[in-house]
GROMACS .gro file of N, CA and C in nm:
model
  210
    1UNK      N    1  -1.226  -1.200   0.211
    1UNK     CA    2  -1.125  -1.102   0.178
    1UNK      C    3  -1.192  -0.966   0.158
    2UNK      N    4  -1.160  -0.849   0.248
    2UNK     CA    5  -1.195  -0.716   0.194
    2UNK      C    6  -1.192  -0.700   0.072
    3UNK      N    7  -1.217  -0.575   0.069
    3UNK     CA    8  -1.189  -0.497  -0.097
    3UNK      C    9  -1.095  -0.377  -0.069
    4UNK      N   10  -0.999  -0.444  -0.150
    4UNK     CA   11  -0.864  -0.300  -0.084
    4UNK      C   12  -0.819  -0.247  -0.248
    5UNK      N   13  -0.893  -0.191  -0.297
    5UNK     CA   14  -0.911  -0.123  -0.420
    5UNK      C   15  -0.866   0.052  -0.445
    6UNK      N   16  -0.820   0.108  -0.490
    6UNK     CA   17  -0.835   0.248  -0.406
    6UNK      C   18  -0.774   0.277  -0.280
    7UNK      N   19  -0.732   0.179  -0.204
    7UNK     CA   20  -0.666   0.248  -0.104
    7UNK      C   21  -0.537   0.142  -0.092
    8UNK      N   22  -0.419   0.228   0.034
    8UNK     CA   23  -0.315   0.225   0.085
    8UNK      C   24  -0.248   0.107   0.070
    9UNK      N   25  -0.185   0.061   0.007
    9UNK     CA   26  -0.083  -0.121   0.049
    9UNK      C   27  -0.083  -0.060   0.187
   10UNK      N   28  -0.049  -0.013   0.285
   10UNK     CA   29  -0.033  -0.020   0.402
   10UNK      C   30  -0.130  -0.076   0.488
   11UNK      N   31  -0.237   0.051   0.406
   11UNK     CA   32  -0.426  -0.011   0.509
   11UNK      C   33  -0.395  -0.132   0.471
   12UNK      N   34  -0.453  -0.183   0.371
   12UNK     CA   35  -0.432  -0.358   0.294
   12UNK      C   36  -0.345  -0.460   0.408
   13UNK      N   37  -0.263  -0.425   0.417
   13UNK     CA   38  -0.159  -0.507   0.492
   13UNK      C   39  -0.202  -0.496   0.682
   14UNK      N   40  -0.250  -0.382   0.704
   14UNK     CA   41  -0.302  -0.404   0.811
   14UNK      C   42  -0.404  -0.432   0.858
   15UNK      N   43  -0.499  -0.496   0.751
   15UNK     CA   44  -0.629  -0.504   0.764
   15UNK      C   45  -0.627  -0.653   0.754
   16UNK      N   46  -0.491  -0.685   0.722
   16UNK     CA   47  -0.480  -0.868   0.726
   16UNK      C   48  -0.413  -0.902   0.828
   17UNK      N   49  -0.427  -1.049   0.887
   17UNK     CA   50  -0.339  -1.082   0.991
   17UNK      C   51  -0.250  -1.047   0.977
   18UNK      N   52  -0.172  -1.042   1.039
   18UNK     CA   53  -0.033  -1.095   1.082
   18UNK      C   54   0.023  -1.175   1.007
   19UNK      N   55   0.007  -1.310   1.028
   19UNK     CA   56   0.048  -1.415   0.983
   19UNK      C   57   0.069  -1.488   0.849
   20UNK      N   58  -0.001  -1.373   0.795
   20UNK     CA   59  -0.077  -1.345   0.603
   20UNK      C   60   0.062  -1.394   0.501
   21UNK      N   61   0.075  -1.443   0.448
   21UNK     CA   62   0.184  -1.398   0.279
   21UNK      C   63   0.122  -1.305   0.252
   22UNK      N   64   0.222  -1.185   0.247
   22UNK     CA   65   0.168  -1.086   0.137
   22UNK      C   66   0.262  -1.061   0.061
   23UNK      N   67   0.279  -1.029  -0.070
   23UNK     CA   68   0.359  -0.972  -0.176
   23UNK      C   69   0.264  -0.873  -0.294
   24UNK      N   70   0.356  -0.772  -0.281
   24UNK     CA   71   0.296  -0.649  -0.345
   24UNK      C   72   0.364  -0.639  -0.473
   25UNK      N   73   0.309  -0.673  -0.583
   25UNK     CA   74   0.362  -0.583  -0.713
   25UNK      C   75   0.321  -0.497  -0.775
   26UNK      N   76   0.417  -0.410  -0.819
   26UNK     CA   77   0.394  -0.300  -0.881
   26UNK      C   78   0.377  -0.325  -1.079
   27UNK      N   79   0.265  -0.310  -1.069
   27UNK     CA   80   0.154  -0.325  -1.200
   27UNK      C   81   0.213  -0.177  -1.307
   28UNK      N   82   0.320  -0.077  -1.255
   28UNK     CA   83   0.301   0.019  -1.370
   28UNK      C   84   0.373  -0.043  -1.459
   29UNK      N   85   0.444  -0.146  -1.484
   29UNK     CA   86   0.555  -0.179  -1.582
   29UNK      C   87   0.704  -0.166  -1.591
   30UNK      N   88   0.733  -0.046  -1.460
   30UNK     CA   89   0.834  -0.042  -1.440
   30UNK      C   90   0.929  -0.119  -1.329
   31UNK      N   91   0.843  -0.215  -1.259
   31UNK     CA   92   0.898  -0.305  -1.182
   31UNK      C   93   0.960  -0.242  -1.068
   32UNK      N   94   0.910  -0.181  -0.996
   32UNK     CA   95   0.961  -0.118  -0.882
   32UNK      C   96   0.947  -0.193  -0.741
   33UNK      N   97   1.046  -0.195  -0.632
   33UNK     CA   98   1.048  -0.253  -0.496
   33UNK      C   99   0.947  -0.085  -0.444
   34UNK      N  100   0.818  -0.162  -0.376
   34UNK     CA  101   0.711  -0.111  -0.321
   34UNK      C  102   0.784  -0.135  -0.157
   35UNK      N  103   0.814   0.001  -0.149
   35UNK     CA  104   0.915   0.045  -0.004
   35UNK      C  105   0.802   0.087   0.068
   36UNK      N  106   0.760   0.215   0.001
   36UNK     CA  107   0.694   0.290   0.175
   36UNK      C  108   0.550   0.315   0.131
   37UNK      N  109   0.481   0.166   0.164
   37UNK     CA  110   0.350   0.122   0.145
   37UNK      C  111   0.252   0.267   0.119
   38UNK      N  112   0.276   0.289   0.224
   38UNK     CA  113   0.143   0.412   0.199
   38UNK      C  114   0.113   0.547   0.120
   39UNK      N  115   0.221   0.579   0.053
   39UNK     CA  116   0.233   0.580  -0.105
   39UNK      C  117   0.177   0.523  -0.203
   40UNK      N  118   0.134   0.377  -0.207
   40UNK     CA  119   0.104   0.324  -0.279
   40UNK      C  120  -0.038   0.307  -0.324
   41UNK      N  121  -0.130   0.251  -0.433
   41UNK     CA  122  -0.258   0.251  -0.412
   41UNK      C  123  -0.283   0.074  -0.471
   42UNK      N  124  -0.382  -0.003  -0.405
   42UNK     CA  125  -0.421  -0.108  -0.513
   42UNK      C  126  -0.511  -0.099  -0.597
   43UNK      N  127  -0.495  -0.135  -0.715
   43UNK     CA  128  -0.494  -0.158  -0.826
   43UNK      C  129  -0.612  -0.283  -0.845
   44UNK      N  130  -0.549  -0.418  -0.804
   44UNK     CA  131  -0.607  -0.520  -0.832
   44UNK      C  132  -0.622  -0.599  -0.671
   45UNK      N  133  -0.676  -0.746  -0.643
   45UNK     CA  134  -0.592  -0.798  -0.551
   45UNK      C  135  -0.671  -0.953  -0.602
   46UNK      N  136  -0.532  -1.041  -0.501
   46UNK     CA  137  -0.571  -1.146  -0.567
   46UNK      C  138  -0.523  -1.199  -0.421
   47UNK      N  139  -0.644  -1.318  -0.342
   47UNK     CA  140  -0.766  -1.322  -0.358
   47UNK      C  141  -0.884  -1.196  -0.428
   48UNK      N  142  -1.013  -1.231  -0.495
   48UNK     CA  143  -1.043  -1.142  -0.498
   48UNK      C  144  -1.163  -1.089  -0.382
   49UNK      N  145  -1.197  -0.953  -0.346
   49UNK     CA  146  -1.285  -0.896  -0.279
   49UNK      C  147  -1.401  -1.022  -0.244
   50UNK      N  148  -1.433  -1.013  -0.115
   50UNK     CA  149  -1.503  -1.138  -0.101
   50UNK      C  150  -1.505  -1.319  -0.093
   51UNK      N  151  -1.420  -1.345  -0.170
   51UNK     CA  152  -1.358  -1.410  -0.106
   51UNK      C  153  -1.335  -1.514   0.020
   52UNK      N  154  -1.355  -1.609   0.032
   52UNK     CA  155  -1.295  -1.702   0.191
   52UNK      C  156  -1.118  -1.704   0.201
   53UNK      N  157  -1.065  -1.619   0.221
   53UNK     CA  158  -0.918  -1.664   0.212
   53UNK      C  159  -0.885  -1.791   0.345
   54UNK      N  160  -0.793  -1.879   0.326
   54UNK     CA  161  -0.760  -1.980   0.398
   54UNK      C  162  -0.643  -2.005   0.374
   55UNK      N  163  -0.562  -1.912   0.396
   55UNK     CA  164  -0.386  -1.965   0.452
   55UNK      C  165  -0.309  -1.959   0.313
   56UNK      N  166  -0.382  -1.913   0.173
   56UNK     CA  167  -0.326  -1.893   0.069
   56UNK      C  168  -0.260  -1.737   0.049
   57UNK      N  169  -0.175  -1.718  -0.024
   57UNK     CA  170  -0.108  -1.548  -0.013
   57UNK      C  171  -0.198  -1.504  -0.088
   58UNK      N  172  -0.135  -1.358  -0.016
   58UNK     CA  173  -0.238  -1.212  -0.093
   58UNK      C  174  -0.174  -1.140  -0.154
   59UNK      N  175  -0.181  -1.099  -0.292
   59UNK     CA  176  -0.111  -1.022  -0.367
   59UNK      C  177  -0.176  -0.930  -0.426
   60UNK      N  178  -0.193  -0.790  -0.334
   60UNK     CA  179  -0.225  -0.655  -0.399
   60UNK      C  180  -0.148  -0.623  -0.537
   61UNK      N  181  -0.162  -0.585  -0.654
   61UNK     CA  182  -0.090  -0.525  -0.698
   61UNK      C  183  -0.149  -0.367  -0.779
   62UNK      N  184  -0.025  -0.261  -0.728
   62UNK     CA  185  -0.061  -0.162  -0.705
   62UNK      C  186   0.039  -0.116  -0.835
   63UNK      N  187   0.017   0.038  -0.760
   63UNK     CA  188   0.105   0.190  -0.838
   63UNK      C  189   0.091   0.283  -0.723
   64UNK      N  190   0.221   0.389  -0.748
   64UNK     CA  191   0.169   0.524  -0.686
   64UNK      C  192   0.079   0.577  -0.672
   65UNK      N  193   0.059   0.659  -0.567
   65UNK     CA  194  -0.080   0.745  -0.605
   65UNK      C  195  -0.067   0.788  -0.669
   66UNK      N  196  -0.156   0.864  -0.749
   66UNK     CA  197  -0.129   0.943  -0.864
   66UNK      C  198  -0.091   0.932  -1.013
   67UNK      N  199  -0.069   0.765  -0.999
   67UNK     CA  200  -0.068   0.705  -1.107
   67UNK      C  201  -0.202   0.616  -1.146
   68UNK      N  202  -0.190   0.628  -1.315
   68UNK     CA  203  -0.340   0.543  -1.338
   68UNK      C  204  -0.316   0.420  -1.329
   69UNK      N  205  -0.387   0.310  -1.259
   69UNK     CA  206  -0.362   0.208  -1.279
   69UNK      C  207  -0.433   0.136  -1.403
   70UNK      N  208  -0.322   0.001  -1.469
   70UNK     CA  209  -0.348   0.001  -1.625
   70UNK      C  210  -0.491  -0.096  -1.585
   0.00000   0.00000   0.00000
């Protein structure tokens, strides 16, 4: 698994197959539907960085740019 830390849910999502589970949550607390990815930044991700992923989902969870992540 990359390290998608600092950058885009979009990069993130295109840097994985295709075929991937992905689900993105938004970590500020306010529970927001993460619409237009590249806006967004990750935060955390789970698998973590490094990683063997094998057919299990990936769950960035992010914030806006510009927001601190907690």
């Amino acid at each position: 698994m990359p390290d998608f830390v600092g950058k885009s849910v979009e990069a993130a999502r295109a840097a994985l197959d295709s075929g991937m589970s992905i689900t993105v949550d938004d970590v500020s607390g306010e529970d927001r539907f993460v619409f237009l990815e590249s806006n967004w930044q990750v935060c955390t991700q789970t698998p973590a960085a490094g990683v063997s992923v094998s057919g299990q989902p990936v769950t960035p969870k992010a914030v806006k740019f510009g927001e601190a992540c907690p």
